[in-house]
XYZ file of C-alpha atoms in Angstrom:
213
model
C 2.798 -73.899 52.478
C 3.264 -70.266 53.528
C 0.851 -68.830 56.071
C -0.368 -65.996 53.825
C -1.691 -68.300 51.088
C -2.906 -71.209 53.194
C -6.449 -69.844 53.788
C -6.889 -69.136 50.081
C -5.831 -72.668 49.155
C -8.255 -74.122 51.670
C -11.034 -71.909 50.233
C -10.389 -73.297 46.739
C -10.380 -76.894 47.968
C -13.588 -76.517 49.974
C -15.323 -74.692 47.107
C -14.412 -77.446 44.647
C -15.477 -80.273 46.937
C -18.847 -78.589 47.429
C -19.331 -78.282 43.667
C -18.373 -81.852 42.650
C -21.754 -83.477 43.477
C -23.687 -80.986 41.330
C -21.196 -80.232 38.573
C -23.463 -81.086 35.644
C -22.431 -78.594 32.945
C -19.531 -76.162 32.844
C -19.517 -72.928 30.919
C -19.142 -69.151 31.058
C -19.287 -65.919 29.119
C -16.491 -65.441 26.551
C -14.695 -62.129 26.401
C -15.038 -61.843 22.624
C -18.578 -60.999 21.482
C -20.210 -63.256 18.915
C -22.583 -61.847 16.318
C -25.150 -63.641 14.228
C -25.149 -61.196 11.331
C -28.447 -59.658 12.358
C -27.918 -56.648 10.085
C -27.712 -58.647 6.864
C -30.332 -61.325 7.440
C -32.106 -60.662 4.165
C -28.974 -61.141 2.106
C -28.103 -64.351 3.959
C -31.486 -66.040 4.203
C -33.333 -64.524 1.287
C -37.069 -65.061 1.667
C -36.904 -67.878 4.271
C -38.990 -66.492 7.162
C -38.131 -69.398 9.531
C -34.393 -68.828 9.099
C -34.798 -65.101 9.654
C -36.882 -65.647 12.786
C -34.365 -68.179 14.106
C -31.462 -65.769 13.601
C -33.373 -62.920 15.246
C -34.260 -65.045 18.265
C -30.678 -66.270 18.653
C -29.400 -62.700 18.567
C -32.019 -61.566 21.103
C -31.298 -64.492 23.412
C -27.552 -63.932 23.293
C -27.996 -60.215 23.943
C -30.161 -60.935 26.990
C -27.627 -63.447 28.332
C -24.932 -60.780 28.180
C -26.861 -58.162 30.115
C -25.453 -57.179 33.505
C -28.581 -58.675 35.083
C -30.221 -61.066 32.609
C -33.935 -61.711 33.022
C -34.678 -65.405 33.432
C -38.296 -64.780 32.481
C -37.238 -63.106 29.235
C -34.707 -65.871 28.495
C -37.257 -68.633 29.062
C -39.736 -66.829 26.805
C -37.183 -66.599 23.991
C -36.246 -70.280 24.421
C -39.890 -71.276 24.030
C -40.003 -69.413 20.733
C -36.648 -70.727 19.526
C -37.058 -74.423 20.381
C -39.537 -75.292 17.591
C -37.149 -73.696 15.078
C -34.194 -75.958 15.875
C -32.728 -77.276 12.608
C -31.425 -80.395 14.403
C -34.100 -82.849 15.518
C -31.683 -85.644 16.514
C -29.543 -83.322 18.633
C -28.190 -86.015 20.982
C -26.544 -87.982 18.171
C -25.809 -85.059 15.847
C -22.248 -84.268 14.767
C -23.079 -80.616 15.526
C -22.878 -81.412 19.242
C -19.338 -82.756 18.857
C -17.140 -79.743 19.625
C -15.955 -77.394 22.348
C -18.646 -75.154 23.820
C -18.446 -71.948 25.860
C -21.254 -71.101 28.266
C -23.080 -67.816 27.822
C -25.574 -68.175 30.677
C -26.775 -70.773 33.156
C -29.070 -71.075 36.144
C -26.652 -73.460 37.897
C -25.677 -71.740 41.134
C -22.713 -74.066 41.705
C -21.196 -72.916 38.418
C -22.085 -69.244 38.767
C -20.266 -69.014 42.116
C -16.942 -69.382 40.269
C -17.840 -66.385 38.104
C -19.524 -64.212 40.720
C -16.590 -64.606 43.128
C -14.004 -63.898 40.447
C -12.440 -67.363 40.608
C -12.875 -68.153 36.913
C -13.593 -66.288 33.706
C -14.239 -68.776 30.919
C -15.639 -72.245 31.530
C -15.886 -74.804 28.775
C -17.235 -78.200 27.829
C -15.928 -80.499 25.120
C -17.936 -83.373 23.690
C -15.839 -85.902 21.774
C -17.694 -89.045 20.788
C -19.159 -90.422 24.013
C -16.692 -88.556 26.242
C -17.606 -85.364 28.092
C -14.919 -83.029 29.482
C -15.762 -80.010 31.629
C -13.089 -77.477 32.575
C -13.098 -74.512 34.979
C -9.759 -72.682 34.696
C -8.850 -70.417 37.632
C -7.852 -66.856 36.834
C -4.808 -67.056 39.126
C -3.641 -70.438 37.858
C -4.846 -73.977 38.168
C -8.204 -75.450 37.250
C -10.898 -77.936 38.094
C -11.981 -80.497 35.511
C -14.174 -83.556 35.264
C -14.459 -86.281 32.645
C -17.424 -88.530 32.106
C -19.087 -90.957 29.744
C -22.164 -90.236 27.650
C -24.919 -92.511 26.409
C -27.808 -91.777 24.080
C -31.080 -93.544 24.908
C -32.713 -92.518 21.610
C -30.550 -91.906 18.531
C -33.289 -89.779 17.020
C -33.940 -87.723 20.151
C -32.535 -84.806 22.128
C -31.609 -86.487 25.446
C -28.066 -87.413 26.473
C -27.313 -89.338 29.672
C -24.012 -88.737 31.452
C -21.979 -90.137 34.328
C -18.779 -88.561 35.630
C -15.829 -90.909 36.153
C -12.851 -88.738 37.134
C -12.140 -85.283 38.517
C -8.918 -83.316 38.927
C -8.231 -80.255 41.070
C -5.129 -78.388 39.885
C -3.906 -75.834 42.428
C -0.923 -74.695 40.380
C 2.245 -74.544 42.463
C 0.519 -76.423 45.291
C 0.036 -79.492 43.126
C -2.686 -81.439 41.358
C -5.114 -83.711 43.157
C -7.618 -86.367 42.143
C -10.989 -85.895 43.819
C -13.994 -88.251 43.794
C -16.299 -87.463 40.861
C -19.952 -87.551 41.886
C -22.664 -86.838 39.395
C -24.905 -88.399 36.815
C -28.080 -87.380 35.056
C -29.225 -86.201 31.662
C -29.480 -83.091 29.509
C -31.897 -82.307 26.685
C -30.498 -80.231 23.834
C -33.673 -78.386 22.885
C -31.963 -76.200 20.274
C -28.826 -76.958 18.274
C -27.207 -75.587 15.145
C -23.588 -75.068 14.124
C -22.830 -72.283 16.613
C -25.614 -72.154 19.212
C -26.937 -74.612 21.776
C -29.632 -74.565 24.463
C -29.919 -77.321 27.073
C -32.233 -78.128 29.947
C -31.239 -80.859 32.394
C -32.269 -83.293 35.092
C -31.813 -80.648 37.786
C -34.295 -78.302 36.098
C -31.487 -75.938 35.087
C -30.927 -74.121 31.801
C -27.693 -73.467 29.952
C -27.062 -71.525 26.787
C -23.749 -71.779 24.972
C -21.908 -70.895 21.790
C -19.370 -72.895 19.845
C -15.727 -71.976 20.399
C -14.546 -69.685 17.616
C-alpha cells in the first residue's frame, strides 16, 4: 500500500466499522428530481379531495427534504398530515414495499456522515421478499453493503423486523473484506404508495424515500 493513500484507506475502514452497529437504513438524495405532477392534480384525480391532498403533501415533503437545510420540525408536521392518507394499510406485507428505494432524507447521523463528508452520493435499499440489502457506494470507488433477513409480526400491520447477517466493505483496488454485521430492530412504514415511502424506526429516526425510477 503506498504511503500517500494509506491514511485515506484507514479512514474508510474506521468510518465503516463505526457505522456497522447502527446501520439500520441506507439511503440518499438522487441527482434526478422526481415530480408528483402537482400542476395537473385536477386532471389526474378529478374530484377526489383525499388524493389531491395526498399528492400535495408528498410534493411539499419532498421539496422540504431537498432544501439545503431541511427543517425537521416542518418535515415531522407534514408526516403527521400525510400518515392518515396512506393508501396502504398493510404496508409491511404489501407488494409496494418490494423494490429498490432511494433515500431523500433521514435523521440517521451514521448515514448522513457519508453524505456530509463527500464519501457517497446515492445510497439505496432493496427489499426482495424477506431479504433486505443496503448499499453505500463510494464516489471514488468501492462500497459498503449489508444484507439481512426480515420478518413481519403482523401481516396486516406496518411493522417490519430486521436482523443483519452479512456485511462487505469493498475498498476497490485495495480489496474486499467481510466485516461483522451488527444490528437488528424494526421499522414502521407509516406511509406507502407506489413511489413514496416514510418510515420511523426502533432508534427513533425518520427516513423518507422514493422508488428508483
